[in-house]
Coordinates of C-alpha atoms and ligand atoms in Angstrom, one line a residue:
M6 CA -80.0 32.6 -33.9
A7 CA -81.9 30.5 -35.6
Q8 CA -85.6 31.8 -35.0
S9 CA -86.9 30.5 -38.2
T10 CA -89.3 27.8 -36.6
L11 CA -90.8 30.9 -34.1
D12 CA -90.9 33.5 -37.4
S13 CA -93.1 31.0 -39.2
M14 CA -95.5 30.7 -36.4
P15 CA -97.8 33.9 -36.8
G16 CA -99.4 33.4 -39.9
A17 CA -99.6 29.4 -39.6
S18 CA -102.4 27.5 -39.0
T19 CA -103.4 23.6 -38.6
G20 CA -102.0 21.8 -40.9
T21 CA -99.5 23.8 -42.7
V22 CA -96.2 23.7 -40.1
V23 CA -93.2 21.5 -41.5
I24 CA -90.3 21.8 -39.1
T25 CA -86.7 21.0 -40.6
E26 CA -84.3 22.4 -38.5
P27 CA -82.4 20.4 -35.9
L28 CA -83.8 19.5 -32.7
N29 CA -80.9 19.1 -30.4
F30 CA -79.1 21.7 -28.9
W31 CA -75.4 21.8 -27.1
G32 CA -72.6 23.8 -27.5
G33 CA -74.4 26.8 -27.5
K34 CA -76.1 25.7 -31.1
R35 CA -78.4 23.6 -32.8
V36 CA -76.9 20.5 -33.8
K37 CA -77.8 18.2 -36.4
P38 CA -78.1 14.4 -35.7
R39 CA -75.2 12.4 -36.5
E40 CA -77.2 9.6 -38.3
E41 CA -80.6 10.0 -39.8
K42 CA -81.1 6.3 -40.1
N43 CA -83.4 6.1 -36.7
A44 CA -85.5 8.8 -37.6
E45 CA -88.9 8.7 -36.2
P46 CA -91.8 10.8 -38.0
V47 CA -93.5 13.3 -35.4
F48 CA -97.1 13.6 -36.1
E49 CA -99.3 17.0 -35.6
P50 CA -102.3 15.4 -33.8
A51 CA -105.0 17.9 -35.0
T52 CA -104.1 16.4 -38.6
G53 CA -102.1 13.4 -38.1
R54 CA -99.8 14.9 -40.9
V55 CA -96.1 14.3 -40.5
L56 CA -94.6 17.7 -38.7
C57 CA -90.9 16.9 -38.2
Q58 CA -88.7 14.0 -38.0
M59 CA -87.6 13.1 -34.3
V60 CA -83.7 11.2 -34.8
P61 CA -82.8 9.6 -31.5
C62 CA -79.4 10.8 -30.1
G63 CA -77.0 8.0 -29.8
A64 CA -74.0 7.3 -27.2
E65 CA -71.4 9.8 -28.6
E66 CA -73.8 12.9 -28.9
V67 CA -75.3 12.2 -25.3
D68 CA -71.5 12.2 -23.9
E69 CA -71.0 15.5 -26.3
A70 CA -73.9 16.9 -24.6
I71 CA -73.2 16.0 -21.3
Q72 CA -69.2 17.4 -21.7
S73 CA -70.9 20.5 -23.1
A74 CA -73.2 21.5 -20.2
Y75 CA -70.0 20.3 -17.7
A76 CA -68.2 23.0 -19.3
A77 CA -70.8 25.8 -18.7
Y78 CA -71.5 24.3 -15.3
Q79 CA -67.9 25.5 -14.3
K80 CA -68.6 29.0 -15.5
W81 CA -72.0 29.1 -14.0
S82 CA -71.7 27.4 -10.9
K83 CA -68.9 30.4 -9.8
M84 CA -71.5 33.2 -10.7
A85 CA -72.8 35.2 -8.0
G86 CA -77.0 34.1 -7.6
M87 CA -77.7 37.8 -8.6
E88 CA -75.6 37.4 -11.6
R89 CA -77.3 34.3 -12.7
A90 CA -80.6 35.9 -11.5
R91 CA -80.1 38.5 -14.1
V92 CA -79.6 36.4 -17.1
M93 CA -82.8 34.2 -16.1
L94 CA -85.1 37.4 -15.5
E95 CA -83.8 38.2 -19.3
A96 CA -84.9 34.7 -20.5
A97 CA -88.2 35.2 -18.7
R98 CA -88.6 38.4 -20.6
I99 CA -88.1 37.2 -24.2
I100 CA -90.1 34.2 -23.0
R101 CA -93.2 36.6 -22.2
E102 CA -92.2 38.7 -25.2
R103 CA -92.7 35.6 -28.0
R104 CA -95.6 34.1 -25.9
E105 CA -97.9 33.8 -28.8
K106 CA -95.5 32.4 -31.3
I107 CA -94.2 29.4 -28.6
A108 CA -97.5 28.5 -27.9
K109 CA -99.0 28.3 -31.2
L110 CA -96.0 25.9 -31.9
E111 CA -96.9 24.2 -28.5
A112 CA -100.8 23.5 -29.8
I113 CA -99.4 22.3 -33.3
N114 CA -97.1 19.6 -31.5
N115 CA -99.3 18.5 -28.7
G116 CA -102.8 19.1 -29.9
K117 CA -103.8 21.2 -26.6
T118 CA -105.7 24.2 -27.4
I119 CA -104.1 27.8 -27.8
T120 CA -106.1 29.0 -24.8
E121 CA -104.5 26.4 -22.7
A122 CA -101.1 26.8 -24.4
L123 CA -100.7 30.4 -23.7
V124 CA -101.3 29.5 -19.8
N125 CA -98.4 26.8 -20.2
I126 CA -96.2 29.5 -21.8
D127 CA -96.9 32.4 -18.9
I128 CA -96.8 29.3 -16.1
S129 CA -93.0 28.6 -17.9
W130 CA -92.2 32.3 -17.9
K131 CA -93.3 32.7 -14.5
S132 CA -91.3 29.5 -13.3
I133 CA -88.1 31.3 -14.6
E134 CA -89.0 34.4 -12.8
Y135 CA -89.9 33.0 -9.6
Y136 CA -86.6 30.8 -9.4
A137 CA -84.7 34.1 -10.5
G138 CA -86.1 35.3 -7.3
L139 CA -84.7 32.6 -5.3
A140 CA -80.8 32.9 -7.1
G141 CA -79.7 35.4 -4.8
T142 CA -81.1 34.1 -1.7
L143 CA -79.4 30.9 -1.7
A144 CA -77.1 31.0 1.5
G145 CA -76.0 28.6 4.5
Q146 CA -75.7 29.1 8.1
H147 CA -73.2 30.3 10.4
I148 CA -72.5 27.6 13.3
Q149 CA -70.6 28.9 16.6
L150 CA -68.5 25.8 18.3
P151 CA -66.6 25.7 21.6
G152 CA -63.7 27.7 21.9
G153 CA -64.2 30.2 19.4
A154 CA -64.1 27.7 16.6
F155 CA -67.2 27.7 14.2
A156 CA -68.5 26.1 11.1
Y157 CA -70.6 27.4 8.2
S158 CA -72.5 25.8 5.3
R159 CA -72.6 26.6 2.1
R160 CA -75.8 25.7 -0.4
E161 CA -73.7 24.4 -3.8
P162 CA -74.8 22.8 -7.0
L163 CA -74.6 19.4 -7.9
G164 CA -73.1 19.6 -11.0
V165 CA -74.9 18.7 -14.6
C166 CA -78.7 17.5 -14.0
V167 CA -80.6 15.5 -16.3
G168 CA -84.3 16.1 -17.2
I169 CA -86.3 13.9 -19.0
G170 CA -89.7 14.8 -19.8
A171 CA -93.4 13.9 -20.8
W172 CA -95.5 15.1 -23.5
N173 CA -98.3 16.6 -22.1
F174 CA -96.5 20.0 -20.6
P175 CA -93.7 20.1 -23.2
F176 CA -92.6 23.6 -22.5
V177 CA -93.6 23.8 -18.9
I178 CA -92.0 20.8 -17.9
A179 CA -88.6 21.6 -19.6
T180 CA -88.8 25.0 -17.5
M181 CA -90.1 23.7 -14.4
K182 CA -87.0 21.4 -14.1
S183 CA -84.2 23.9 -15.8
A184 CA -85.3 27.2 -14.0
P185 CA -84.8 25.7 -10.3
A186 CA -81.6 23.7 -11.5
L187 CA -80.0 26.7 -13.3
A188 CA -81.0 29.0 -10.0
C189 CA -78.8 26.9 -7.8
G190 CA -76.0 26.7 -10.4
N191 CA -76.3 23.6 -12.2
A192 CA -76.3 23.0 -16.0
I193 CA -78.8 20.3 -17.6
V194 CA -79.2 18.2 -20.2
Y195 CA -83.0 18.1 -21.2
K196 CA -84.8 15.2 -23.3
P197 CA -88.1 15.8 -24.3
S198 CA -90.8 13.3 -25.2
P199 CA -90.0 11.7 -28.6
M200 CA -93.7 12.5 -29.0
A201 CA -93.3 16.3 -28.4
P202 CA -89.9 17.4 -29.5
V203 CA -90.1 20.8 -31.2
T204 CA -90.4 23.5 -28.4
A205 CA -87.6 22.3 -25.7
V206 CA -84.9 23.5 -28.4
I207 CA -86.7 27.3 -28.7
L208 CA -86.5 27.2 -24.4
A209 CA -82.5 26.5 -25.2
E210 CA -82.6 29.5 -27.6
I211 CA -83.8 31.7 -25.7
Y212 CA -81.4 30.9 -22.8
K213 CA -78.5 31.6 -24.9
E214 CA -80.0 34.7 -26.2
A215 CA -80.4 35.7 -22.6
G216 CA -76.5 35.1 -21.5
V217 CA -76.1 31.6 -20.1
P218 CA -72.8 30.2 -20.8
D219 CA -72.9 28.0 -24.0
G220 CA -74.0 24.4 -23.1
L221 CA -75.8 25.4 -19.9
F222 CA -79.0 24.3 -21.2
C223 CA -78.7 21.2 -23.7
V224 CA -81.7 19.5 -25.5
V225 CA -80.9 15.8 -26.8
Q226 CA -83.9 14.1 -28.6
G227 CA -84.9 10.6 -28.2
G228 CA -86.8 8.3 -26.6
A229 CA -86.1 4.9 -24.0
E230 CA -82.5 4.6 -25.3
T231 CA -81.3 7.9 -25.4
G232 CA -83.1 8.0 -22.1
S233 CA -81.3 5.0 -20.5
L234 CA -77.8 6.6 -21.9
L235 CA -78.6 9.8 -19.7
C236 CA -79.4 7.8 -16.6
H237 CA -76.1 5.7 -16.8
H238 CA -73.8 8.6 -17.6
P239 CA -71.1 9.0 -15.2
K240 CA -71.1 12.8 -15.2
V241 CA -74.4 13.1 -14.5
A242 CA -75.5 13.8 -10.9
K243 CA -79.2 14.2 -11.0
V244 CA -82.1 13.1 -12.8
S245 CA -85.4 14.7 -12.6
F246 CA -87.8 12.6 -14.6
T247 CA -91.9 13.3 -15.6
G248 CA -93.5 10.6 -16.6
S249 CA -95.2 6.7 -16.2
V250 CA -94.5 4.6 -12.8
P251 CA -93.4 2.1 -15.0
T252 CA -90.6 4.1 -16.8
G253 CA -89.9 6.1 -13.5
K254 CA -89.1 2.6 -11.6
K255 CA -86.3 1.9 -14.8
V256 CA -84.8 5.7 -14.0
M257 CA -84.7 5.0 -10.2
E258 CA -83.2 1.6 -10.9
M259 CA -80.5 2.9 -13.7
S260 CA -79.8 5.9 -11.4
A261 CA -78.9 3.9 -8.5
K262 CA -76.2 2.1 -10.1
S263 CA -74.3 5.5 -9.9
V264 CA -76.1 6.8 -6.8
K265 CA -77.5 9.7 -8.7
Q266 CA -80.3 11.5 -7.2
V267 CA -83.6 11.4 -8.3
T268 CA -86.9 13.2 -8.5
L269 CA -89.9 11.1 -9.9
E270 CA -92.7 13.2 -11.1
L271 CA -95.3 10.0 -11.7
G272 CA -98.8 9.3 -13.0
G273 CA -101.9 9.6 -10.9
K274 CA -105.3 8.2 -10.3
S275 CA -106.7 11.2 -8.3
P276 CA -110.1 11.4 -6.3
L277 CA -112.0 14.5 -6.4
I278 CA -114.9 14.1 -3.3
I279 CA -118.0 16.3 -3.6
F280 CA -120.0 16.5 -0.9
K281 CA -123.8 17.4 -0.5
D282 CA -123.1 20.3 1.3
C283 CA -121.0 22.0 -1.9
E284 CA -121.6 24.8 -3.7
L285 CA -123.4 22.8 -7.0
E286 CA -122.1 24.7 -9.7
N287 CA -118.2 25.1 -8.7
A288 CA -118.5 21.4 -8.2
V289 CA -119.3 20.8 -11.5
K290 CA -116.8 23.3 -12.9
G291 CA -114.3 21.9 -10.6
A292 CA -115.1 18.4 -11.8
L293 CA -114.7 19.6 -15.5
M294 CA -111.5 21.2 -14.3
A295 CA -110.3 18.2 -12.6
N296 CA -111.1 16.0 -15.9
F297 CA -110.7 17.7 -19.4
L298 CA -108.2 20.0 -19.3
T299 CA -105.2 19.2 -22.3
Q300 CA -107.9 16.7 -23.5
G301 CA -107.4 14.8 -20.0
Q302 CA -103.9 14.5 -20.7
V303 CA -102.8 15.8 -17.1
C304 CA -100.8 14.1 -14.2
C305 CA -103.0 15.3 -11.4
N306 CA -106.2 15.3 -12.9
G307 CA -109.3 14.1 -10.4
T308 CA -110.8 11.2 -12.5
R309 CA -112.2 9.3 -9.5
V310 CA -115.1 11.5 -8.8
F311 CA -117.0 10.4 -5.3
V312 CA -120.3 12.3 -5.3
Q313 CA -122.4 11.9 -2.2
R314 CA -125.5 9.9 -3.1
E315 CA -128.0 12.6 -2.0
I316 CA -126.9 14.9 -4.8
M317 CA -125.6 12.6 -7.7
P318 CA -128.9 13.2 -9.7
Q319 CA -128.3 17.0 -9.9
F320 CA -124.3 16.6 -10.3
L321 CA -124.8 14.5 -13.2
E322 CA -127.2 16.0 -15.3
E323 CA -125.1 19.4 -14.5
V324 CA -121.8 17.4 -15.7
V325 CA -123.2 15.6 -18.5
K326 CA -125.1 18.7 -20.0
R327 CA -121.5 20.6 -19.6
T328 CA -119.5 17.9 -20.8
K329 CA -121.5 17.3 -24.2
A330 CA -121.1 21.3 -24.7
I331 CA -117.3 21.2 -24.7
P332 CA -116.5 22.4 -28.2
V333 CA -113.8 19.7 -29.7
G334 CA -112.1 20.8 -33.0
D335 CA -109.2 22.9 -34.2
P336 CA -106.9 23.6 -31.3
L337 CA -105.5 26.8 -32.5
L338 CA -109.1 28.4 -32.7
G339 CA -109.9 30.5 -29.7
S340 CA -113.4 29.0 -29.4
T341 CA -112.3 25.5 -29.3
R342 CA -111.8 24.0 -26.0
M343 CA -111.1 20.3 -26.6
G344 CA -108.4 19.4 -29.0
P345 CA -107.0 16.1 -30.2
L346 CA -105.0 13.3 -28.2
I347 CA -101.5 13.3 -28.5
S348 CA -101.2 10.5 -31.0
K349 CA -103.4 7.9 -32.7
P350 CA -102.1 4.8 -30.0
Q351 CA -103.1 7.0 -27.1
L352 CA -106.7 7.6 -29.0
E353 CA -107.0 3.9 -29.0
K354 CA -105.8 3.1 -25.9
V355 CA -108.2 5.9 -24.1
L356 CA -111.4 4.6 -26.1
G357 CA -110.1 0.7 -25.4
F358 CA -110.4 1.9 -21.2
V359 CA -114.3 3.1 -22.3
S360 CA -115.0 -0.5 -24.1
Q361 CA -113.7 -2.0 -21.2
A362 CA -115.7 0.0 -18.8
K363 CA -119.0 -0.7 -21.0
K364 CA -117.7 -4.4 -20.5
E365 CA -117.4 -4.1 -16.7
G366 CA -120.9 -2.6 -16.5
A367 CA -120.2 1.3 -16.3
R368 CA -122.5 3.3 -18.4
V369 CA -121.5 5.8 -20.5
L370 CA -123.5 8.9 -20.1
C371 CA -122.1 11.2 -22.7
G372 CA -118.9 10.6 -25.0
G373 CA -116.3 8.1 -25.4
D374 CA -116.2 8.1 -29.4
P375 CA -113.7 8.9 -31.7
F376 CA -114.8 12.2 -33.0
V377 CA -114.5 13.5 -36.7
P378 CA -114.7 17.3 -36.7
S379 CA -116.3 19.1 -39.8
D380 CA -113.4 20.7 -40.9
P381 CA -111.7 18.5 -43.9
K382 CA -108.1 19.3 -42.9
L383 CA -108.8 17.7 -39.3
K384 CA -110.4 14.5 -40.6
G385 CA -106.9 12.4 -39.8
G386 CA -106.5 13.5 -36.3
Y387 CA -106.6 12.3 -32.8
F388 CA -110.1 13.6 -31.6
M389 CA -112.5 12.1 -29.2
S390 CA -115.8 13.0 -27.5
P391 CA -115.2 13.8 -23.7
C392 CA -116.9 11.2 -21.6
V393 CA -118.4 10.8 -18.5
L394 CA -118.7 7.3 -16.8
G395 CA -121.2 6.4 -14.2
T396 CA -125.0 5.6 -13.4
S397 CA -127.6 6.4 -15.8
N398 CA -130.7 7.0 -13.6
T399 CA -130.6 10.6 -13.3
L400 CA -131.1 10.8 -16.8
V401 CA -134.4 8.9 -16.4
N402 CA -137.6 11.0 -16.8
G403 CA -139.6 12.1 -13.9
G404 CA -139.6 12.2 -10.1
T405 CA -137.7 14.8 -8.1
A406 CA -133.9 14.6 -7.8
H407 CA -134.5 13.1 -4.0
A408 CA -137.1 10.7 -5.2
Q409 CA -135.2 9.4 -7.6
S410 CA -132.0 9.1 -5.2
A411 CA -134.2 7.4 -2.8
L412 CA -135.7 5.2 -5.1
F413 CA -132.6 4.2 -7.6
F414 CA -129.5 5.0 -5.3
N415 CA -130.9 3.4 -2.2
T416 CA -130.4 -0.2 -4.4
Q417 CA -127.5 0.9 -5.9
S418 CA -125.1 -1.6 -4.2
L419 CA -127.3 -4.6 -6.5
S420 CA -126.9 -2.5 -9.6
T421 CA -124.1 -3.2 -11.8
D422 CA -125.2 -0.3 -14.2
N423 CA -122.5 1.9 -12.4
C424 CA -118.8 2.7 -11.8
R425 CA -117.5 0.5 -9.0
D426 CA -113.9 0.9 -7.4
D427 CA -112.9 -2.6 -8.9
M428 CA -113.4 -1.3 -12.3
T429 CA -110.5 -0.7 -14.8
C430 CA -111.6 2.7 -15.8
V431 CA -111.8 3.6 -12.0
K432 CA -108.1 1.9 -11.1
E433 CA -105.8 2.7 -13.8
E434 CA -104.6 6.1 -15.2
I435 CA -106.6 6.4 -18.3
F436 CA -105.0 9.9 -19.7
G437 CA -107.3 10.8 -21.6
P438 CA -111.0 12.6 -21.1
V439 CA -112.7 10.2 -18.9
M440 CA -114.1 11.1 -16.2
S441 CA -115.5 8.3 -13.7
V442 CA -118.3 9.2 -11.2
L443 CA -119.0 7.1 -8.2
P444 CA -121.6 7.6 -5.5
F445 CA -120.5 7.3 -1.6
D446 CA -122.6 7.8 1.5
T447 CA -120.2 9.0 4.5
E448 CA -117.0 10.7 4.9
E449 CA -115.3 8.0 6.6
E450 CA -116.1 5.7 3.9
V451 CA -115.0 7.7 0.8
I452 CA -111.9 8.6 2.6
Q453 CA -111.1 5.0 3.1
R454 CA -112.2 4.6 -0.8
A455 CA -110.1 7.4 -2.2
N456 CA -107.0 6.5 -0.1
N457 CA -107.2 3.3 -2.0
T458 CA -104.6 3.3 -4.7
T459 CA -101.2 3.0 -5.1
F460 CA -101.1 6.7 -6.8
G461 CA -101.0 9.6 -4.6
L462 CA -100.5 12.8 -6.8
A463 CA -103.3 14.7 -6.1
S464 CA -107.0 15.2 -4.6
G465 CA -109.6 17.4 -4.3
V466 CA -112.9 18.3 -1.9
F467 CA -115.9 20.3 -2.5
T468 CA -117.9 21.1 0.4
R469 CA -118.9 24.4 2.4
D470 CA -118.0 22.9 5.8
I471 CA -114.6 24.1 6.8
S472 CA -113.9 21.5 9.3
R473 CA -114.9 18.7 7.1
A474 CA -112.6 20.2 4.1
H475 CA -109.6 20.7 6.5
R476 CA -110.2 17.0 7.7
V477 CA -110.2 15.5 4.5
A478 CA -107.4 17.5 3.4
A479 CA -105.4 16.4 6.2
S480 CA -106.5 12.7 5.6
M481 CA -105.7 12.6 1.9
E482 CA -102.6 10.3 1.0
A483 CA -101.5 12.7 -2.0
G484 CA -99.0 15.3 -2.7
T485 CA -101.8 18.1 -3.2
C486 CA -105.3 18.4 -1.9
F487 CA -107.7 21.2 -3.9
I488 CA -110.4 22.3 -1.5
N489 CA -113.3 23.9 -3.6
N490 CA -111.5 24.1 -6.9
Y491 CA -109.3 21.3 -9.0
N492 CA -105.7 21.7 -11.1
I493 CA -104.7 25.6 -9.5
N494 CA -101.2 24.7 -9.7
P495 CA -99.1 27.9 -9.7
I496 CA -95.3 27.6 -10.0
E497 CA -95.0 29.1 -6.0
L498 CA -96.9 25.9 -5.0
P499 CA -94.6 22.6 -4.0
F500 CA -96.1 20.1 -6.8
G501 CA -95.4 16.1 -6.3
G502 CA -96.5 13.0 -5.4
Y503 CA -96.9 10.5 -2.4
K504 CA -96.8 6.8 -2.8
M505 CA -96.3 5.4 -6.3
S506 CA -96.5 8.9 -7.7
G507 CA -93.1 9.9 -6.9
F508 CA -91.1 11.4 -4.8
G509 CA -89.1 15.1 -4.3
R510 CA -90.8 18.0 -5.4
E511 CA -91.3 20.7 -8.3
N512 CA -92.3 24.2 -8.1
G513 CA -91.9 26.3 -4.8
Q514 CA -89.1 27.1 -2.6
V515 CA -88.5 23.3 -1.7
T516 CA -87.4 22.7 -5.0
I517 CA -84.1 24.2 -3.9
E518 CA -83.5 21.6 -2.0
Y519 CA -83.5 18.8 -4.6
Y520 CA -81.2 20.8 -7.2
S521 CA -78.3 22.0 -4.4
Q522 CA -76.5 20.1 -1.9
L523 CA -75.0 21.3 1.9
K524 CA -71.5 21.3 2.6
T525 CA -70.1 22.2 6.0
V526 CA -67.1 23.7 6.7
V527 CA -65.5 23.8 10.0
V528 CA -62.8 26.1 11.0
E529 CA -60.7 25.7 13.9
M530 CA -59.3 29.0 15.6
G531 CA -56.7 27.5 18.0
D532 CA -54.8 24.4 18.1
V533 CA -55.5 21.0 17.6
E534 CA -55.6 19.1 20.2
S535 CA -54.9 15.3 19.3
L536 CA -55.5 12.4 21.3
F537 CA -52.7 10.5 19.4
Ligands
NAD6 N1 -96.1 14.2 -11.9 C1 -96.1 14.8 -13.0 O1 -95.7 15.7 -12.7 C2 -96.5 14.3 -14.3 C3 -96.2 15.3 -15.4 C4 -96.8 15.2 -16.6 C5 -96.9 13.6 -16.8 N2 -96.8 12.9 -15.9 C6 -97.1 11.2 -16.3 O2 -96.5 10.8 -17.6 C7 -97.1 10.2 -18.2 C8 -97.6 10.2 -20.0 O3 -96.2 10.7 -20.4 P1 -95.3 9.6 -21.1 O4 -96.4 8.8 -22.0 O5 -94.4 10.6 -21.9 O6 -94.7 8.7 -20.0 P2 -93.3 7.8 -20.5 O7 -92.8 7.2 -19.3 O8 -93.7 6.9 -21.6 O9 -92.3 8.5 -21.1 C9 -91.9 9.7 -20.1 C10 -90.5 10.0 -20.6 O10 -89.4 8.9 -20.6 C11 -88.7 8.3 -21.7 N3 -88.1 7.2 -21.3 C12 -88.8 6.1 -21.8 N4 -88.2 4.8 -21.5 C13 -87.2 5.6 -20.9 C14 -86.3 4.5 -20.3 N5 -85.9 3.1 -20.2 N6 -84.8 5.6 -19.8 C15 -85.2 6.8 -19.9 N7 -86.1 7.3 -20.1 C16 -87.2 6.8 -20.8 C17 -89.4 9.0 -22.7 O11 -88.8 9.1 -23.9 C18 -90.2 10.3 -22.1 O12 -89.1 11.3 -22.5 C19 -98.4 9.8 -16.9 O13 -98.5 8.6 -16.6 C20 -98.9 10.9 -16.6 O14 -99.5 10.9 -15.2 C21 -96.6 13.0 -14.7
LIG7 O1 -99.5 16.6 -16.2 C1 -99.0 17.3 -15.4 C2 -98.0 18.7 -15.6 C3 -97.6 19.5 -14.5 C4 -97.2 19.0 -13.1 N1 -97.3 20.1 -12.5 C5 -97.6 21.3 -13.0 C6 -97.6 22.8 -12.7 C7 -98.2 23.6 -13.6 C8 -98.5 22.7 -14.9 O2 -99.3 23.7 -15.7 C9 -98.5 21.7 -15.1 C10 -98.2 20.5 -14.2

C-alpha cells in the first residue's frame, strides 16, 4: 500500500510537506497522470508554498476510471447489505486509527486548524459507520394483490455515481458522498476540488485496504473540464455535487442531457436571528460558531446576524471582544483557532467584499485586514483578521446599553453607518470570516427579512421563548434551522438546501433514497386474463 504520504505526517510541520505521489486512483491503485502538461500547482495556504501538482484527468482517464468503477459495481451490488457493512466498518476503523495523520494532511492542504480537522475526520468515519449500519436494513415491501397475486419492491443501487466536491471539507465531502453510495451497492468516482486534492486518494486506499472490490471508489483529479467529462459520461447514473450555485446549475444542465439523477449541495447566506430574550453569552458564542469555523468557509454559515435592537449594544460589544481574541496563525498548532483562507484569490475576494461593504456604508467593527503572523514561515500565507461588520455606536463611550439603544438605534433608519439588507456583503455569499450584523425590531419583520434571499441552506434562532423558537423555525425557508446553537451537523441529520441552495439531501436515513431506486416486481399466481 502506498501509505508514504501518511507515514510522513506524524513529524510534519507547516512548510515541510511535499507530495509527489500520484493523486488519481482507480482499478485498485494510484494512477500516474497520462500527461503532465496541464499540471497546476496546489498551494499550502499557511505558507503559500507549492504542496504538490494537480494534473487534470482527460477523457480517456475519466473513461478508464468509470469503466473500473462499473466492473466493481457488478461485484459489490451483488453482495448482501451485511457483507458490504462489514467492509465499510473496517474502513471506518482504519480512518479512526489514522485520524491524526489524515487530519494533519487535511489541515496542511486546506488551512483549517488541526483542532477542526480532527473533528472533520471523526465526522468522516462516523459517516461510514452510520451507513454501514443502514446497509443491512435496505429492504422493499410486500404487497398482496387480488386473486393470490402479489408484488414486492426491491431497493436497488443506481450504478456508477459521480461525486464532485468543494475544497472546504475535502475528506468529509468525499465520505459523505461515498458512504451512502457504497451502502446502497453503488460504485463512485470522486473528483475533489483542484485546490484540495490530497486526502481523497487516502480515502480510496483505505477503502481498498478494508476490502472493497478494485475500482469501487475511484478518484480522478481535475477542475471544470474533468468535472464536465464526468457529468456527460453515458455510464454515470447519478451526480452528487457540492459547490457554488453557478457551477451547480451547469452540473444540472449537463446531467439533464442523459437524464442522470442529481443532488446539489450549494451555497448559502443563512440568517441567524437573535431575540432580546436570548441567553446572551450563548447567542454570542453561537454567532462566532456560525461565522468563523474553517475561516468562515462553511456553506451553512449564519452570516446575516439579525439582532433585536434592544440588545444590540451588549451583543456587539461581546462579539467584537471575542472576535478580536481569536488566535490566527499556524493551523497545525493546537492553540490556533483560525488558519489561512484557501487561496490568494479567495483572500483577495473576501477582502474585496470588506472594502465594498465600507463603500456601501457598513462600519468595520473589527478585522477585515490581511494578517501577517509573526512566525516567518507564515509570511506568504493567506491570512486575514476575522471581521464583524455592523453599527459603530455601541463602542462609543458613555451611557447605559439601554440609553445607547434608545438614543442611537431609534435613529438607525436614518443612518448609513450600518449593515443594511441591500448591501453586497449582506446579499452575497462571501465565504470568508466576515459577519454582518443587522438590527431588527419585530418577529414578523425579521422573518420576512431573513427569508428575503434566493438561498435557503440553513438558519438559526436564539430565544428563551419555546413557542417563538418553533414558530420561527417553521417559517424559515431553509433546509436546517438551529435553535439556541449553530453549525451542529452530525451525520444522522439530513442536510441540504431549499431554494437555490440545492436539492436532495446528504446525511441521515433519507440519503439512502438518493442513492437507490425502487423496482416493483409483480407476480401472477393464476392464469392470465386477457382482453384480447
Ligand atoms: N451545501 C453544501 O453542502 C456545501 C458544502 C461545501 C461547500 N459548498 C459551497 O461550495 C462553494 C465553494 O466551493 P468551490 O469554490 O469549490 O465551488 P465551485 O462551484 O467553484 O467548485 C466545486 C467543484 O465543482 C468543480 N467544477 C467547476 N466547474 C465545473 C463544471 N463546469 N463541471 C463540473 N464540475 C465543475 C470544481 O472543480 C470543484 O470540484 C460555496 O458556494 C459553498 O457554499 C456547499
Ligand atoms: O460547507 C459545508 C460542509 C458540510 C455540509 N454538511 C456537513 C456536515 C458536517 C460537516 O462537518 C460539514 C458539512
